[in-house]
mmCIF file of C-alpha atoms and ligand atoms in Angstrom:
data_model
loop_
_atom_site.group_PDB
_atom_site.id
_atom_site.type_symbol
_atom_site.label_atom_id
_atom_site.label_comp_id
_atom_site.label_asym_id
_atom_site.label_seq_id
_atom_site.Cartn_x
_atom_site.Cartn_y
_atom_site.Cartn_z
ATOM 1 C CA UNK A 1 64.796 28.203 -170.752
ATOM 2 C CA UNK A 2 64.673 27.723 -167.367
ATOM 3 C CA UNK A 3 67.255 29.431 -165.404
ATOM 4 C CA UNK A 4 70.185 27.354 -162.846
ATOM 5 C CA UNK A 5 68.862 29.384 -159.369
ATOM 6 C CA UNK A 6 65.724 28.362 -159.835
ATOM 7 C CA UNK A 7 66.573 24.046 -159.870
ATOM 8 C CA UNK A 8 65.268 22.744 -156.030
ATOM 9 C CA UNK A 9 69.556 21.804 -156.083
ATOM 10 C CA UNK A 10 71.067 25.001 -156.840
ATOM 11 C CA UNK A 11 73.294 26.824 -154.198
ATOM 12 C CA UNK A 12 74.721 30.214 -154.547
ATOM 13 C CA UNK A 13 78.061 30.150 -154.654
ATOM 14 C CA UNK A 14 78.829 33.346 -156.226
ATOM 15 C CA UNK A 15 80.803 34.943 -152.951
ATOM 16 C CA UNK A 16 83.052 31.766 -152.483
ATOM 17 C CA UNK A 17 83.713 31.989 -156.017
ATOM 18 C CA UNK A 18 84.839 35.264 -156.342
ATOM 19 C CA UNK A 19 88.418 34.352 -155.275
ATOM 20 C CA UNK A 20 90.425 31.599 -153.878
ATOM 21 C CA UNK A 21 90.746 30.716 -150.248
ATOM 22 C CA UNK A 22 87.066 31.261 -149.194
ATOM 23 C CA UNK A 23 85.210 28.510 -147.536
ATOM 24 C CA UNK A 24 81.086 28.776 -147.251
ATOM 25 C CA UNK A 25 79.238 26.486 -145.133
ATOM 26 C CA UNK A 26 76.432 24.422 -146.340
ATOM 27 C CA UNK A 27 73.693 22.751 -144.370
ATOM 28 C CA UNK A 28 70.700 22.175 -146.445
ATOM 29 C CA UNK A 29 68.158 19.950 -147.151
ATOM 30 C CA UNK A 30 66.878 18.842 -150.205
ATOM 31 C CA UNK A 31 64.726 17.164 -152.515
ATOM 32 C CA UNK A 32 65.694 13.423 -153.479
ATOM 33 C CA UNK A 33 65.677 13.514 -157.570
ATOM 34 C CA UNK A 34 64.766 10.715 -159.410
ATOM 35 C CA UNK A 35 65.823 7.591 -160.505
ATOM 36 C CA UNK A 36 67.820 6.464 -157.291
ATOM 37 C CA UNK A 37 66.950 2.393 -157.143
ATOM 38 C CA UNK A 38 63.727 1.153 -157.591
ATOM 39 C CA UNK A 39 60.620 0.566 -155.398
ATOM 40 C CA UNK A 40 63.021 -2.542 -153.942
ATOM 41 C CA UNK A 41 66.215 -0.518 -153.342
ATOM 42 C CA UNK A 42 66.687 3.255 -153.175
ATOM 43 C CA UNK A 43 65.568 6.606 -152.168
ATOM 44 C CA UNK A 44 61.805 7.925 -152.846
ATOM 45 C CA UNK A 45 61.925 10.675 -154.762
ATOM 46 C CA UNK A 46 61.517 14.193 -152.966
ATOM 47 C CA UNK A 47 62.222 12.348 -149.885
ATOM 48 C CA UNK A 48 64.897 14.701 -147.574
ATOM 49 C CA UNK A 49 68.346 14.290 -148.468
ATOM 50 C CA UNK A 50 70.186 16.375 -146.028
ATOM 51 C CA UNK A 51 73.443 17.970 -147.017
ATOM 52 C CA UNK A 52 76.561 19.160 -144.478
ATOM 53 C CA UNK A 53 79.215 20.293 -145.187
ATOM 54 C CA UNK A 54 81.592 23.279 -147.103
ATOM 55 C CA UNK A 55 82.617 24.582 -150.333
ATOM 56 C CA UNK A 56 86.168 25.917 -150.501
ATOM 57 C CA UNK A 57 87.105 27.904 -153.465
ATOM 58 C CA UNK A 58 90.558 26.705 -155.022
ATOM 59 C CA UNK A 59 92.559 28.573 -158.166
ATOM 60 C CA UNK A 60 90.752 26.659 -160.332
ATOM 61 C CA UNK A 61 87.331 25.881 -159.076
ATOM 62 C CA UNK A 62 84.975 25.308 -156.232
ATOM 63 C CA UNK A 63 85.832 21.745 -153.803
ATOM 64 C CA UNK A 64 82.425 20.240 -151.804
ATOM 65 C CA UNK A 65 83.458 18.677 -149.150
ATOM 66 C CA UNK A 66 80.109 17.393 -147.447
ATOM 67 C CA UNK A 67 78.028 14.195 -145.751
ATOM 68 C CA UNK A 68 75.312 13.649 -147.835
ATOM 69 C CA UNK A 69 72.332 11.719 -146.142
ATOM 70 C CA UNK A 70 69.386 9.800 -147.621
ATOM 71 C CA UNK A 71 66.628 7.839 -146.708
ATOM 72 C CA UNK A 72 67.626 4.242 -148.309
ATOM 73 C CA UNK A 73 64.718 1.789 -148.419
ATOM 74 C CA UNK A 74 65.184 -1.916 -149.064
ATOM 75 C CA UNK A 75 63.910 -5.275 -148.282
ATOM 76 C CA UNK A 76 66.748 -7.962 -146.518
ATOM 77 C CA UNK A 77 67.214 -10.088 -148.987
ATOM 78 C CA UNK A 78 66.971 -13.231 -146.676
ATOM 79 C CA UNK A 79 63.944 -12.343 -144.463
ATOM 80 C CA UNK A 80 62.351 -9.875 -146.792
ATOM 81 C CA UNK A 81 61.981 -7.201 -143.897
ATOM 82 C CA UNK A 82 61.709 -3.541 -144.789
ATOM 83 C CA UNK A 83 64.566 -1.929 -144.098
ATOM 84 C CA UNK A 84 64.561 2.237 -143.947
ATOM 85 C CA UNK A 85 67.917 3.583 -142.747
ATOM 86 C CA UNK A 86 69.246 7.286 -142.891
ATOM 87 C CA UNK A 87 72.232 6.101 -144.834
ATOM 88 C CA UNK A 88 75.697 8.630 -144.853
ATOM 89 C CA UNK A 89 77.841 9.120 -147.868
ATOM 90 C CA UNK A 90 80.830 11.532 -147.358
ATOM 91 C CA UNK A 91 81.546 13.274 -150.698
ATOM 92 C CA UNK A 92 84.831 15.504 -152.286
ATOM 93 C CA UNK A 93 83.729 16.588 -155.218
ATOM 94 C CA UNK A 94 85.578 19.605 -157.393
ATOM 95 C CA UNK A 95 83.109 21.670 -159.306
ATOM 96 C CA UNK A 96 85.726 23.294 -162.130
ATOM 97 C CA UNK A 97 85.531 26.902 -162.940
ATOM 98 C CA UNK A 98 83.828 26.913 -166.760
ATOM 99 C CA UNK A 99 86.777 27.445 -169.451
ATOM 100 C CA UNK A 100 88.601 30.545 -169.000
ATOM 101 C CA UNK A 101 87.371 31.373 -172.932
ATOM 102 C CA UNK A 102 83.543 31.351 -171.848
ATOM 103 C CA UNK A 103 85.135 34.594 -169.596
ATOM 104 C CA UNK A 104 86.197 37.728 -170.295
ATOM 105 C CA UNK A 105 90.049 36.957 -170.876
ATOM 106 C CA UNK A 106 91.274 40.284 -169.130
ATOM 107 C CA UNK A 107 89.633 39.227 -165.953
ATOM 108 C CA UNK A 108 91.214 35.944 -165.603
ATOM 109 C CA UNK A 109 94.782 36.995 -166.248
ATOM 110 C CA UNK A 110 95.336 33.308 -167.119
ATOM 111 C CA UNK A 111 96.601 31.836 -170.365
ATOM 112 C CA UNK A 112 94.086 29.967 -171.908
ATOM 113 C CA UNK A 113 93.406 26.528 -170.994
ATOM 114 C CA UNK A 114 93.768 23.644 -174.017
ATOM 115 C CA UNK A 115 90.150 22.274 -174.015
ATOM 116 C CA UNK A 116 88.303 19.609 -172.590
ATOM 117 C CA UNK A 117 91.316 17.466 -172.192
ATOM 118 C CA UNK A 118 93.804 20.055 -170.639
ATOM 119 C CA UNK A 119 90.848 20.824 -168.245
ATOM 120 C CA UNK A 120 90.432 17.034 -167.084
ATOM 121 C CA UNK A 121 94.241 16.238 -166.067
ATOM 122 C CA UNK A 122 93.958 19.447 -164.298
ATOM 123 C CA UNK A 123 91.101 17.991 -162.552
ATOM 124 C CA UNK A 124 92.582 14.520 -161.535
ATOM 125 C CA UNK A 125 95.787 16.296 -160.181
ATOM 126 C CA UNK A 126 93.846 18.437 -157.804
ATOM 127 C CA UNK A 127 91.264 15.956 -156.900
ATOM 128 C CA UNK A 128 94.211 13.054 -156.581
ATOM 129 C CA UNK A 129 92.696 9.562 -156.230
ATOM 130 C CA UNK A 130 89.426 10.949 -157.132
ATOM 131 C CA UNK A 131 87.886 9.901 -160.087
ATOM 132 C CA UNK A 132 86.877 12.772 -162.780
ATOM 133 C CA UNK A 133 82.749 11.511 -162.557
ATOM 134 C CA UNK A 134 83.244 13.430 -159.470
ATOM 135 C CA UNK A 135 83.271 16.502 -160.909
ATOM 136 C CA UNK A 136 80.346 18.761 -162.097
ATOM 137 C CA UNK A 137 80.189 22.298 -163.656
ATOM 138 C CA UNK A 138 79.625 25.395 -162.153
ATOM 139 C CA UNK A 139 76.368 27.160 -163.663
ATOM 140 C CA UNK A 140 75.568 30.555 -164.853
ATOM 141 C CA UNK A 141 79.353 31.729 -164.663
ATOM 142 C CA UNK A 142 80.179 30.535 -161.672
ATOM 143 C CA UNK A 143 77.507 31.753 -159.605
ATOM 144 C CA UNK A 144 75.549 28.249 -158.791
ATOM 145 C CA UNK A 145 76.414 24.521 -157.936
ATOM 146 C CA UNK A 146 73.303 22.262 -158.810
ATOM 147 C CA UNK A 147 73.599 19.457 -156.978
ATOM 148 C CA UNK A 148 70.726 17.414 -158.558
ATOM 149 C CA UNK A 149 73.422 15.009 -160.525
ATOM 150 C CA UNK A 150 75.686 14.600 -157.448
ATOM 151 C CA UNK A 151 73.142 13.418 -155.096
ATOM 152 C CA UNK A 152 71.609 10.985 -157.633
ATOM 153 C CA UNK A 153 75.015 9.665 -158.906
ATOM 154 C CA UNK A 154 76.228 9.268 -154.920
ATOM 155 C CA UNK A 155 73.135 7.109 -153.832
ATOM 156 C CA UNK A 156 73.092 5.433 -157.631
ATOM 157 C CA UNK A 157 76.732 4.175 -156.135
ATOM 158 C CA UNK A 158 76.394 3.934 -152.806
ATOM 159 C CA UNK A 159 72.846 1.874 -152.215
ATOM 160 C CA UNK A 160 73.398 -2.035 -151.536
ATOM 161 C CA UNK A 161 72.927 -4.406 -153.860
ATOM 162 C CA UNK A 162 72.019 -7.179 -151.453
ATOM 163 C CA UNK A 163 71.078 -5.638 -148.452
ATOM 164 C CA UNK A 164 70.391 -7.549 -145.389
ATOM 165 C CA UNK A 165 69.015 -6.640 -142.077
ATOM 166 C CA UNK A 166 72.365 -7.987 -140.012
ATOM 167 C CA UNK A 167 75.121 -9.899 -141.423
ATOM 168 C CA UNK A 168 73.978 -13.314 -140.063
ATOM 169 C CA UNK A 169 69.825 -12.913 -140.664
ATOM 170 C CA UNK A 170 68.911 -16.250 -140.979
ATOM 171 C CA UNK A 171 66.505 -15.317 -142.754
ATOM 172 C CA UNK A 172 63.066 -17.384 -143.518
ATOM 173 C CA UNK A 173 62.028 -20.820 -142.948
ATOM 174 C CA UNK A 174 61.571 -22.856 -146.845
ATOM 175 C CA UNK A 175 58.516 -24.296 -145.271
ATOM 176 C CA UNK A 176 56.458 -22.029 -143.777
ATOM 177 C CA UNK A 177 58.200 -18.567 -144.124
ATOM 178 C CA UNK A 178 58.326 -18.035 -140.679
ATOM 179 C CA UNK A 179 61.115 -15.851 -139.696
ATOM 180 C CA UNK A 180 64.329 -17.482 -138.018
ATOM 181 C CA UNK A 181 65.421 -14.797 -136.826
ATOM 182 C CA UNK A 182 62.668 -14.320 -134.264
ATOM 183 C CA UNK A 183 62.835 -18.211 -133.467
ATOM 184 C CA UNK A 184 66.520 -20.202 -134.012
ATOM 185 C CA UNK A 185 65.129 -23.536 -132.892
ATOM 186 C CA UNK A 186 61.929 -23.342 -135.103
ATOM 187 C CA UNK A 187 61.821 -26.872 -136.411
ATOM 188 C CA UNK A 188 58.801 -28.787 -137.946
ATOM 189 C CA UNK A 189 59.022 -32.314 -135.889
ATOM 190 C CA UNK A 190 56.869 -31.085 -133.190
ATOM 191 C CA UNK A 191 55.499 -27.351 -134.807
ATOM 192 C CA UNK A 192 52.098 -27.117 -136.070
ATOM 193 C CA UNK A 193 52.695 -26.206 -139.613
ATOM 194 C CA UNK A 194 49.239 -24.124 -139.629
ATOM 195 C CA UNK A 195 50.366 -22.561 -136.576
ATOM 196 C CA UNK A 196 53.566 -21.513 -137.940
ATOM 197 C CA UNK A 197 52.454 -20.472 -141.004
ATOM 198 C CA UNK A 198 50.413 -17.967 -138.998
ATOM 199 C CA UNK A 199 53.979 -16.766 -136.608
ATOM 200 C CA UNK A 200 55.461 -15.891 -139.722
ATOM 201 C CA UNK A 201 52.860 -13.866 -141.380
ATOM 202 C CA UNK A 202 52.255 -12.209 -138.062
ATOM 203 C CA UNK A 203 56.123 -11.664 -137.706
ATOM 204 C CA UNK A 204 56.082 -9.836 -141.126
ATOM 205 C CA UNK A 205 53.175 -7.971 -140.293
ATOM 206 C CA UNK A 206 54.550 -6.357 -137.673
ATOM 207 C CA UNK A 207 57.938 -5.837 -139.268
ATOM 208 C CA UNK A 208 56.267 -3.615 -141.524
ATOM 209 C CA UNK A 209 55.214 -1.431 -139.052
HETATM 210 ZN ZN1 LIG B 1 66.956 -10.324 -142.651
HETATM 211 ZN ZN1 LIG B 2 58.949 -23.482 -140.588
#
């Protein structure tokens, strides 16, 4: 069985977690996982994800407060350019302590906790408006955060779903593809369809540079 430090997403939190009030910076690139969009709309895997931010250790667990930034690829849905922005998420995500009976019960000096469901009310009063999907365990008593599941749920969510390369592209001409954008008063009264046929494939050639 593999062990948590060695995932490409685990950070050592073991001296934050040792006791409330402790804050320990994080600024850290890693690996994109998998399974973030397709080849259309998402992030390549093991392309840089960078990661800013702090953990904070609370009573009852560890809070990630952090920008998390991709590399989103896409195509505009109108004009079909590629689009490749460095796209920003900020996260707050609460990574519980494990249940206080996985510990040794005279260390915790807490009364036992009432399960699973006890453990997720506790959650959505600490975390507020937060949803509880924003929460991930703690690994090997404490000691890690993997942050594999968080960085592929946060772009899962955050990519768009019709992404365009400005609000108003006007994207491609129904005739001959050329793109609008580089030419509002293209028009086919006077316009040599051949001609314009070849704008617009030279257009997206060099858009995809
Ligand atoms: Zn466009
Ligand atoms: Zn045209």
């Amino acid at each position: 069985m593999p062990r948590p430090e060695d995932s490409q997403w685990a950070v050592s939190v073991a001296q934050v977690a040792s006791r409330a009030g402790q804050s320990k910076p994080i600024d850290q690139v890693f690996p994109a996982p998998s399974g973030i969009g397709d080849h259309v709309v998402g992030v390549r895997e093991g392309a840089d994800v960078h990661v800013v931010g702090s953990f904070d250790s609370i009573v009852d667990g560890l809070i990630l407060t952090a920008r998390i930034t991709a590399p989103v690829h896409a195509e505009c849905t109108r004009c079909l350019v590629p689009l490749k922005r460095d796209w920003p998420v900020d996260v707050t995500t609460f990574f519980p302590y494990e249940s206080k009976e996985a510990h040794d019960s005279a260390r915790s000096g807490r009364p036992g906790k009432g399960g699973k469901n006890g453990k997720e009310e506790e959650v959505d009063i600490i975390a507020g408006e937060d949803e509880s999907e924003d929460t991930y365990p703690l690994l090997a008593n404490g000691s890690f955060a993997d942050l594999e599941a968080l960085i592929r749920d946060t772009f899962v969510e955050a990519i768009p779903l019709q992404p365009l390369c400005r609000p108003d592209c006007a994207g491609l001409c129904p005739q001959c593809g050329v793109d609008l954008n580089d030419d509002p008063d293209h028009h086919h009264d006077v316009v040599d369809d051949r001609f314009a046929a070849l704008a617009g494939f030279k257009a997206m050639l060099e858009a995809e540079q």
